[in-house]
Coordinates of C-alpha atoms and ligand atoms in Angstrom, one line a residue:
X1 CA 149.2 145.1 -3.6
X2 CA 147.2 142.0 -5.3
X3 CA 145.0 140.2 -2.9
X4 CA 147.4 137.1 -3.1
X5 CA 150.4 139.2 -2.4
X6 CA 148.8 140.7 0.9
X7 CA 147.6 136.6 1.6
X8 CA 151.3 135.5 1.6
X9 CA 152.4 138.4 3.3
X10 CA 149.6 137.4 6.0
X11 CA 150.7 133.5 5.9
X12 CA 151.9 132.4 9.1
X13 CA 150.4 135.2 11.0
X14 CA 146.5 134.1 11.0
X15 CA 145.2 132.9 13.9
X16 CA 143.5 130.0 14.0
X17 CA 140.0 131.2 13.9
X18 CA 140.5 132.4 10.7
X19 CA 142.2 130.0 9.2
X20 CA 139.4 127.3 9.5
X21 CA 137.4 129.7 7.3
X22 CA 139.7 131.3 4.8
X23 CA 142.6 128.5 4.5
X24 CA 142.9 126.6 1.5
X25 CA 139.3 127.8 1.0
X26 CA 139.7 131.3 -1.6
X27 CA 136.8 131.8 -4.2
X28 CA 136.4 129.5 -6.7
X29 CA 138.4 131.1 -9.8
X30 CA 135.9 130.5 -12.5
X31 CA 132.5 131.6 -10.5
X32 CA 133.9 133.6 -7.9
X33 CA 131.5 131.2 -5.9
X34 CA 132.1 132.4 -2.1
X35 CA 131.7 128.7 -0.9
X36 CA 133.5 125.6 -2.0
X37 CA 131.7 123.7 -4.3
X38 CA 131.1 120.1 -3.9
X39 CA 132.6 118.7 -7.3
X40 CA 130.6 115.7 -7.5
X41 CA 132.6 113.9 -9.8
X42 CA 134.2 111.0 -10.7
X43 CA 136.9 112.1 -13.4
X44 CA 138.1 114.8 -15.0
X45 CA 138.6 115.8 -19.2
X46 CA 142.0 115.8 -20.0
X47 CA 143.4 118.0 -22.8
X48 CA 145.5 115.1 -24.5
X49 CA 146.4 111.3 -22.8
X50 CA 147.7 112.2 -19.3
X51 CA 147.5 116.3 -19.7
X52 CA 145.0 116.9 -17.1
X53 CA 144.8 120.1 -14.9
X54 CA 146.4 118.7 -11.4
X55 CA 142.7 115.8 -11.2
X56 CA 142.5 112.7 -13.4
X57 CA 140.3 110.6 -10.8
X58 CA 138.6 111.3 -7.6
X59 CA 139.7 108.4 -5.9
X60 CA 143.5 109.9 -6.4
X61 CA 141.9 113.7 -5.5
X62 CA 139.2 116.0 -5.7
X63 CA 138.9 119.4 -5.4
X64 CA 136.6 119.3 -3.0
X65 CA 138.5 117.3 -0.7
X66 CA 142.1 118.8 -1.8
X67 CA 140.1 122.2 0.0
X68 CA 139.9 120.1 3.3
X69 CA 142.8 118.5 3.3
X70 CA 144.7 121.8 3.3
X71 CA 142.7 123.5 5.9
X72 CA 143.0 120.4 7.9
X73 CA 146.8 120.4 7.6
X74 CA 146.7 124.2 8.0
X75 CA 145.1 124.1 11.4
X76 CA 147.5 121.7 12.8
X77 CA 150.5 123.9 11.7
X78 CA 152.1 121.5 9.0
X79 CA 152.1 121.2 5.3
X80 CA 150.7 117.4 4.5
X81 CA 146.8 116.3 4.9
X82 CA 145.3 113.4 3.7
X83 CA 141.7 112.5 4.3
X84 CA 140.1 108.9 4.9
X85 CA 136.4 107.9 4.8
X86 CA 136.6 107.7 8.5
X87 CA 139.0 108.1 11.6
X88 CA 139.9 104.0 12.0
X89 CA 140.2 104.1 7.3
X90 CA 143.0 107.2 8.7
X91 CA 144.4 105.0 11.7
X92 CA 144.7 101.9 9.3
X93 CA 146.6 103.8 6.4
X94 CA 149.1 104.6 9.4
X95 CA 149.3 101.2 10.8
X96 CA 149.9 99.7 7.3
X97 CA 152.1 102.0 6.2
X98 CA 154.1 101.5 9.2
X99 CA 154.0 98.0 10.6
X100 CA 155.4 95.0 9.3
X101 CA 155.3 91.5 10.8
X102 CA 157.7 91.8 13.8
X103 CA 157.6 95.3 14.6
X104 CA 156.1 96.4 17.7
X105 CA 153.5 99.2 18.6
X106 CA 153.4 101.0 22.0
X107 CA 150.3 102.4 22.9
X108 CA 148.9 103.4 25.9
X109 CA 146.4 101.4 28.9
X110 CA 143.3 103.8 28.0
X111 CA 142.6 103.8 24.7
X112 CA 139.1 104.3 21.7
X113 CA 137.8 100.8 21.4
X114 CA 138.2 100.9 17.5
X115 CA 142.0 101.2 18.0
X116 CA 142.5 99.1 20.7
X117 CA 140.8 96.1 18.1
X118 CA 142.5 97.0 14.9
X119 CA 145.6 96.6 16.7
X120 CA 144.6 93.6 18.2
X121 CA 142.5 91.7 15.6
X122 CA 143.8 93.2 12.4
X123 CA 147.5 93.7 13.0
X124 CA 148.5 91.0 16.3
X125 CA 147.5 88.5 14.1
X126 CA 149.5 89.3 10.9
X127 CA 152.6 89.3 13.6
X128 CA 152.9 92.7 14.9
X129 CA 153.3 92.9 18.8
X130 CA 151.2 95.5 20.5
X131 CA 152.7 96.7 24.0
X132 CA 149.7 98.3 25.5
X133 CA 151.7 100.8 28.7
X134 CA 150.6 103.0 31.6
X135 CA 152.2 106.4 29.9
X136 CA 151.7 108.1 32.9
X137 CA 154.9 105.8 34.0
X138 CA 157.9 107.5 32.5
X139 CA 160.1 104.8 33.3
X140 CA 157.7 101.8 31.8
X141 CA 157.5 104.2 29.0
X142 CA 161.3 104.3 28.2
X143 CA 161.3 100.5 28.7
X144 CA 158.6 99.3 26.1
X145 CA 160.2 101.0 23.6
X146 CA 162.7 99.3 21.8
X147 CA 164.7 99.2 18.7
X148 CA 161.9 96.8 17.2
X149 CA 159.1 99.9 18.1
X150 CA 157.7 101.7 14.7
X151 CA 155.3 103.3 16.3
X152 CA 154.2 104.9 19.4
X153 CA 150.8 105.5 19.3
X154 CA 149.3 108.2 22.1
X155 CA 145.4 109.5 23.1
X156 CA 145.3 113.1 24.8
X157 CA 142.7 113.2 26.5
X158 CA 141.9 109.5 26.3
X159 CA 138.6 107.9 25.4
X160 CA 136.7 107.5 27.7
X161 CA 138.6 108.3 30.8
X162 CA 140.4 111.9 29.5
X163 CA 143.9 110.9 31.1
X164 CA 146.3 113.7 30.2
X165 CA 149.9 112.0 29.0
X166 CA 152.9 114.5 28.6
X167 CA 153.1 113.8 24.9
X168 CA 156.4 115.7 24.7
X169 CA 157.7 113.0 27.1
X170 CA 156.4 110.3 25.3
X171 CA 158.2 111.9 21.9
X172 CA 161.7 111.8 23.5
X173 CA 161.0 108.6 24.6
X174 CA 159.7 107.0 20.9
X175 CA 162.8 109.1 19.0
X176 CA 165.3 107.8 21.3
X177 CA 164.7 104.5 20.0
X178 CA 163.8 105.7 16.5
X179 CA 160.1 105.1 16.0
X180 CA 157.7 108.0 15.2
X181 CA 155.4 109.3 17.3
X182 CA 151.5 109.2 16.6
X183 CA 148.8 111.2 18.2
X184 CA 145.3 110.8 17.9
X185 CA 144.1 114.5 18.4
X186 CA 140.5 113.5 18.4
X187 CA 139.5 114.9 21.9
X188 CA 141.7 118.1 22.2
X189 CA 141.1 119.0 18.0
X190 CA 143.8 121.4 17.2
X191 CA 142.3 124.7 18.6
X192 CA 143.2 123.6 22.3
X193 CA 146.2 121.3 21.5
X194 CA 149.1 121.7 18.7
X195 CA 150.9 118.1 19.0
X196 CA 153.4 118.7 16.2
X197 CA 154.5 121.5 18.3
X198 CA 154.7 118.7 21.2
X199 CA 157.2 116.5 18.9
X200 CA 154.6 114.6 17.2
X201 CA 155.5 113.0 13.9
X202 CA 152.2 111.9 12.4
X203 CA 148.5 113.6 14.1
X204 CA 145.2 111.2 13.1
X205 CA 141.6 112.9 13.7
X206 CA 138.0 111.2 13.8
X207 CA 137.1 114.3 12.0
X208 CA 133.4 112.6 12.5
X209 CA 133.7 114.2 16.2
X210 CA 134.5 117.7 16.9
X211 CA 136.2 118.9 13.1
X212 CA 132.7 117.7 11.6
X213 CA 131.2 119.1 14.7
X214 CA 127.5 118.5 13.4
X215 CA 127.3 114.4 13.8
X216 CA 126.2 114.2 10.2
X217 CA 129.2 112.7 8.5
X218 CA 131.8 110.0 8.5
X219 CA 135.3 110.8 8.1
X220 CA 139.3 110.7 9.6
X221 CA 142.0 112.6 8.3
X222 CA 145.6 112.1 8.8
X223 CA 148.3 114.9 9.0
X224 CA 152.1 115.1 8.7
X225 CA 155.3 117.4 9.5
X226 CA 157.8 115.2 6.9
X227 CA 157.1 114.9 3.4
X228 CA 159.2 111.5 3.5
X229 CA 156.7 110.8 6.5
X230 CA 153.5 111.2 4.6
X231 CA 154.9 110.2 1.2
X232 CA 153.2 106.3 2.2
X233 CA 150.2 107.0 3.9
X234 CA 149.0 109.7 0.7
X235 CA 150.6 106.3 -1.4
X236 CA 147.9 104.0 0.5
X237 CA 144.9 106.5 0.5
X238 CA 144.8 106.3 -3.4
X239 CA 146.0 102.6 -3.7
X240 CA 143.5 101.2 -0.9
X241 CA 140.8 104.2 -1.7
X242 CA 139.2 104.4 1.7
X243 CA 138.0 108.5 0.4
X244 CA 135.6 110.4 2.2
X245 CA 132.8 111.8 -0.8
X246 CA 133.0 115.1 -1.7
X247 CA 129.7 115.9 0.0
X248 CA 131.3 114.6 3.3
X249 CA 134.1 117.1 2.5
X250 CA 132.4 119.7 2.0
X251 CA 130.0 119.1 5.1
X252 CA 133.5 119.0 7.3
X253 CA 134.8 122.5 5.5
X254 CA 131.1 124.3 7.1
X255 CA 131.8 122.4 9.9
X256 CA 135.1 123.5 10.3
X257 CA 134.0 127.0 10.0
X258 CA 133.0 127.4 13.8
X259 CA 135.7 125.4 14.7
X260 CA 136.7 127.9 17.6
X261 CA 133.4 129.5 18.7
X262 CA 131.8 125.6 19.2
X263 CA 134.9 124.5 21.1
X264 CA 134.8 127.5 23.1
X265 CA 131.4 126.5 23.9
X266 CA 131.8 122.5 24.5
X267 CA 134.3 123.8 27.0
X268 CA 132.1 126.5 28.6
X269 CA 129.6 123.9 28.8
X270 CA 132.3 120.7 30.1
X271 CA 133.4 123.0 32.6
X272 CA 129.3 123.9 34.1
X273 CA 128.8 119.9 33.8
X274 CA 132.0 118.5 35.7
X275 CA 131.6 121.3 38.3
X276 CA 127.6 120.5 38.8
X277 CA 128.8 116.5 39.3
X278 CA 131.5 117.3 41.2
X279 CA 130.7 116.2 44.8
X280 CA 127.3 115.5 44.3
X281 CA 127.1 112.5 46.5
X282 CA 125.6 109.9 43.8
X283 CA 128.7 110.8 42.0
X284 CA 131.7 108.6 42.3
X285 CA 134.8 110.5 40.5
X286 CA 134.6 113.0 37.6
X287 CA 137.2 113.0 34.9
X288 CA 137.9 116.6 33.3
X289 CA 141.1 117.7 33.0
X290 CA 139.9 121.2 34.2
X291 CA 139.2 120.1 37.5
X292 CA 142.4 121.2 39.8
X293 CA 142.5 117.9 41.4
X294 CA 142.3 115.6 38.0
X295 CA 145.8 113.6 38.0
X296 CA 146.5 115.5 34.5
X297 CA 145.2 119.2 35.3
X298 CA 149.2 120.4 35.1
X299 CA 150.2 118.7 32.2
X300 CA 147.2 120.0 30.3
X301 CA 147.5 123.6 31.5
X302 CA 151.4 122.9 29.9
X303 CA 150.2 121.4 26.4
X304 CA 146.7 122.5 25.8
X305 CA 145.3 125.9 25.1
X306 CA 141.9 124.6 27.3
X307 CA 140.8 121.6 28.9
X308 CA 138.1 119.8 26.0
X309 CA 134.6 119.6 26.1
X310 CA 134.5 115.9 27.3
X311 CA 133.4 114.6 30.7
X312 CA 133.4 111.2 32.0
X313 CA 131.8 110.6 35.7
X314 CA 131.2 107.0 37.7
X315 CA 128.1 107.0 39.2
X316 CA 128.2 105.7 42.8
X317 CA 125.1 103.3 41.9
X318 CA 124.3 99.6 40.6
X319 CA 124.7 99.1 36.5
X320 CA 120.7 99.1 36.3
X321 CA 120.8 102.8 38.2
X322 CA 123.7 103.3 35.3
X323 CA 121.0 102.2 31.8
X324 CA 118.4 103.5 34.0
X325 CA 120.2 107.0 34.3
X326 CA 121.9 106.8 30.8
X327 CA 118.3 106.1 28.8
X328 CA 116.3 108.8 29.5
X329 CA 117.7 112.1 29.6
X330 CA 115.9 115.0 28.1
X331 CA 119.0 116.6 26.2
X332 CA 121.9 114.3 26.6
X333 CA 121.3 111.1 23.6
X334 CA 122.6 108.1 24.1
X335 CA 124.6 107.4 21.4
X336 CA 127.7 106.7 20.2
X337 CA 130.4 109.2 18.8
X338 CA 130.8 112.9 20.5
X339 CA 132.0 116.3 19.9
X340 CA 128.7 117.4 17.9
X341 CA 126.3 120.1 18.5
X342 CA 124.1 117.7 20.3
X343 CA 124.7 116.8 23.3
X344 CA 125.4 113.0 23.4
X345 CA 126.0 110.7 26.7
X346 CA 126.9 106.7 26.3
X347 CA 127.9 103.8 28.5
X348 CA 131.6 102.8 27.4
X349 CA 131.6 99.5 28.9
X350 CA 128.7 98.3 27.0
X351 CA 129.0 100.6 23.7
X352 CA 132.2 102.4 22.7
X353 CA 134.5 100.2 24.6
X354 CA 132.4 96.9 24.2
X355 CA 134.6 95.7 21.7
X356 CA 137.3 95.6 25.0
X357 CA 137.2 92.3 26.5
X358 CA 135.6 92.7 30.1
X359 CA 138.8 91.7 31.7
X360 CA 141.2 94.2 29.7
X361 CA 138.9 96.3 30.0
X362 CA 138.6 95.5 34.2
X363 CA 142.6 95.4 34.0
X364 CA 143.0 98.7 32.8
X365 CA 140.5 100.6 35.4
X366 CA 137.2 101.0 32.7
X367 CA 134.2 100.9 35.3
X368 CA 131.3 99.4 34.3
X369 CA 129.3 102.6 35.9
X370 CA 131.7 104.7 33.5
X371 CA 129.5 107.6 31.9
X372 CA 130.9 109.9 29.0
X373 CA 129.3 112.7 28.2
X374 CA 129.8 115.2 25.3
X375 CA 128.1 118.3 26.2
X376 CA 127.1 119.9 23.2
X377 CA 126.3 123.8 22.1
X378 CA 123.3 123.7 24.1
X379 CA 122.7 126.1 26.7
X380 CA 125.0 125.2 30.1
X381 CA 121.7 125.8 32.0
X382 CA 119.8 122.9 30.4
X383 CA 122.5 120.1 30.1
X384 CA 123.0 120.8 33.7
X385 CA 119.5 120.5 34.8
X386 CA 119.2 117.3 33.2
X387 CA 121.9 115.8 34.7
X388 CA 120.7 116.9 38.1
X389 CA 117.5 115.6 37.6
X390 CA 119.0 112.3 36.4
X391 CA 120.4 111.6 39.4
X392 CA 117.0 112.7 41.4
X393 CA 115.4 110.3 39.9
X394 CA 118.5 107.8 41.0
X395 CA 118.1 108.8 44.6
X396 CA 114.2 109.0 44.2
X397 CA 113.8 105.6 43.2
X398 CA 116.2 104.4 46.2
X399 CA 114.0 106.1 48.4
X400 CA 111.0 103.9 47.1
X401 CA 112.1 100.9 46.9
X402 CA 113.5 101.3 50.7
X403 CA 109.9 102.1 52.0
X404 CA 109.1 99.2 49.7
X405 CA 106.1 101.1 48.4
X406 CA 104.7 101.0 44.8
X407 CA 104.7 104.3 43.2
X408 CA 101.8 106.2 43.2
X409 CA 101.1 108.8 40.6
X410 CA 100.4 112.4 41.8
X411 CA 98.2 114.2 39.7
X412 CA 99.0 114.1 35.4
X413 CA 101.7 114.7 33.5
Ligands
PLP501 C1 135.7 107.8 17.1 C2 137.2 107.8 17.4 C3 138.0 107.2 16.4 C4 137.5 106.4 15.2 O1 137.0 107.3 14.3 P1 135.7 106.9 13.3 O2 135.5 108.2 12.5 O3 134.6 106.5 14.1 O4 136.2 105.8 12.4 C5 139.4 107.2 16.7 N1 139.9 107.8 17.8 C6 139.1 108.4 18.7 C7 139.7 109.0 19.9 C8 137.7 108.4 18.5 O5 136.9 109.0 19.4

């Protein structure tokens, strides 16, 4: 049997593990180079005007990229991928493809900040009406949606606050009314959660979080069931030509590659993080959909294959304790983004979510003392630790200013 004989006779059957490494991904025919190569090129010879061999111009496709987009499409169980220079270049080619003056986008109350202001300052003003609505609320769900809704637009886990919505509820809901059903996968990536399974119609990534895994590159990718679905958006990534490079793609495909064993660690480690700052008493309310008594731990145990490697915790202090605990951690950055190697921690209110107006963002429940933390591959040990001793130093510095002392340094450090 020919090795592409036993691979179709194999297709379906992979698990996922092994697809991030071998889908879309074979040798390269003319080298038998084991890798993909990164072809770093513009254009392409052609044999006569308009014979070329599948690539006239990089902008339309690249090799490179065509590798990605396959495995990226692959992982989420469907047959179209396009990929964008970033996750909002992915969410726009959606929107724009989609919404016309008039038409009306539901999305939900808890929401990444980049979203909530292309919506808001890139598509309210050219006349589409954006219906933001507590999803958790079946009935206010059924009720936004009308016959003017294109598209309902749905985060699970949200950014920052990791609400769990039943996107299968939120599908019957959109299709009742005829508008298609987008899920921004980001958080959950498609080892723990499958939404096309769930009755999604179009699944968007930040690919620069936990696909990219390494925080090193740029890059969104969008990913459809329906050929007559996709047929627009792969239309707008060549005629608006928002492309990642093909050194960004290829960085995503090694990326990609340890796919499962990092997510298996970001949760191992989520899991050692919310459980340390559970009930620690400078610790207001942790959000991780693995904790039994999170508002979404039964919905996620229905649509996800784990719980994510996010956390978000309030602290029970002031907002300096909050920049005070946030700026100087050993392990956990602050910085924006998530899902890399690296741990990473941020303040929403003032970063990722800053471009939320304080009120919406007051309206809709976002704390100022909101903390998200992306463990990364570290060791649970460590990341743990330097929590701990973060909020030490909180209660430490309490302590002094009560006995209204001025600190006096014992011995050298
Ligand atoms: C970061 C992020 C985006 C935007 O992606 P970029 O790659 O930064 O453009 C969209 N959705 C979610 C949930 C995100 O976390």
């Amino acid at each position: 049997m020919s090795k592409r004989d036993r691979a179709s006779k194999h297709k379906g059957k992979i698990e996922f593990g092994t697809k991030a490494i071998h889908a879309g991904q074979p040798s390269e025919g003319t080298t038998g180079s084991l890798m993909p190569p990164i072809f770093q090129t513009s254009t392409y010879e052609q044999d006569g005007p308009g014979q070329d061999k599948g690539f006239n111009y990089s902008r339309t496709n690249n090799p490179t990229r065509q590798r990605l987009e396959t495995v990226l499409a692959e992982l989420e169980g469907v047959k179209f991928g396009a990929a964008f220079a970033s996750g909002l270049a992915a969410e726009n080619a959606i929107l724009q493809a989609y919404l016309r003056p008039g038409d009306e986008v539901v999305i939900g109350t808890d929401v990444y900040g980049g979203t909530y202001r292309i919506l808001n300052k890139v598509f309210g003003p050219i006349g589409v009406t954006i219906k933001q609505v507590d999803f958790a609320d079946a009935a206010a769900t059924k009720k936004a949606v009308t016959t003017k809704t294109r598209l309902v637009w749905v985060e699970s886990p949200t950014n920052p606050r990791l609400i769990v919505h039943d996107i299968l509820e939120i599908a019957d809901a959109a299709h009742a009314k005829g508008a298609l059903l987008v899920v921004d996968n980001t958080f959950a990536t498609p080892y723990f959660q499958q939404p096309f399974q769930l009755g999604a119609d179009i699944v968007v990534h930040s690919v620069t979080k936990y696909l990219g895994g390494h925080s090193d590159t740029i890059q969104g990718a969008v990913l459809c069931k329906e050929a007559s679905v996709f047929e627009p958006i792969k239309f707008l990534q060549n005629a608006t030509g928002a492309v990642p490079s093909p050194m960004d793609c290829w960085l995503t495909l090694r990326g990609l590659k340890t796919l499962e064993l990092r997510m298996e660690r970001h949760e191992k480690n989520a899991i050692a993080v919310a459980n340390a700052l559970k009930g620690h008493p400078l610790v207001k309310t942790v959000y991780f959909p693995g904790l039994v008594d999170h508002p979404g731990h039964e919905i996620a145990k229905k649509q996800m294959t784990g719980f994510g490697g996010m956390v978000s915790f309030e602290l029970d202090g002031t907002i300096e304790e909050v920049v005070e605990f946030v700026s100087s951690r050993t392990y956990f950055t602050l910085a924006e983004s998530l899902g890399g190697v690296k741990a990473l921690l941020c303040h929403p209110a003032t970063m990722t979510h800053a471009s939320i107006p304080a009120d919406a963002r007051a309206d809709v429940g976002l704390s100022d003392t909101l903390i998200r933390l992306s463990p990364g591959c570290e060791n649970p040990k460590d990341l743990v630790n330097d929590l701990l001793e973060g909020l030490e130093e909180v209660a430490e510095s309490r302590a002094k200013s009560r006995s209204g002392k001025k600190v006096v340094a014992v011995g050298v450090r």
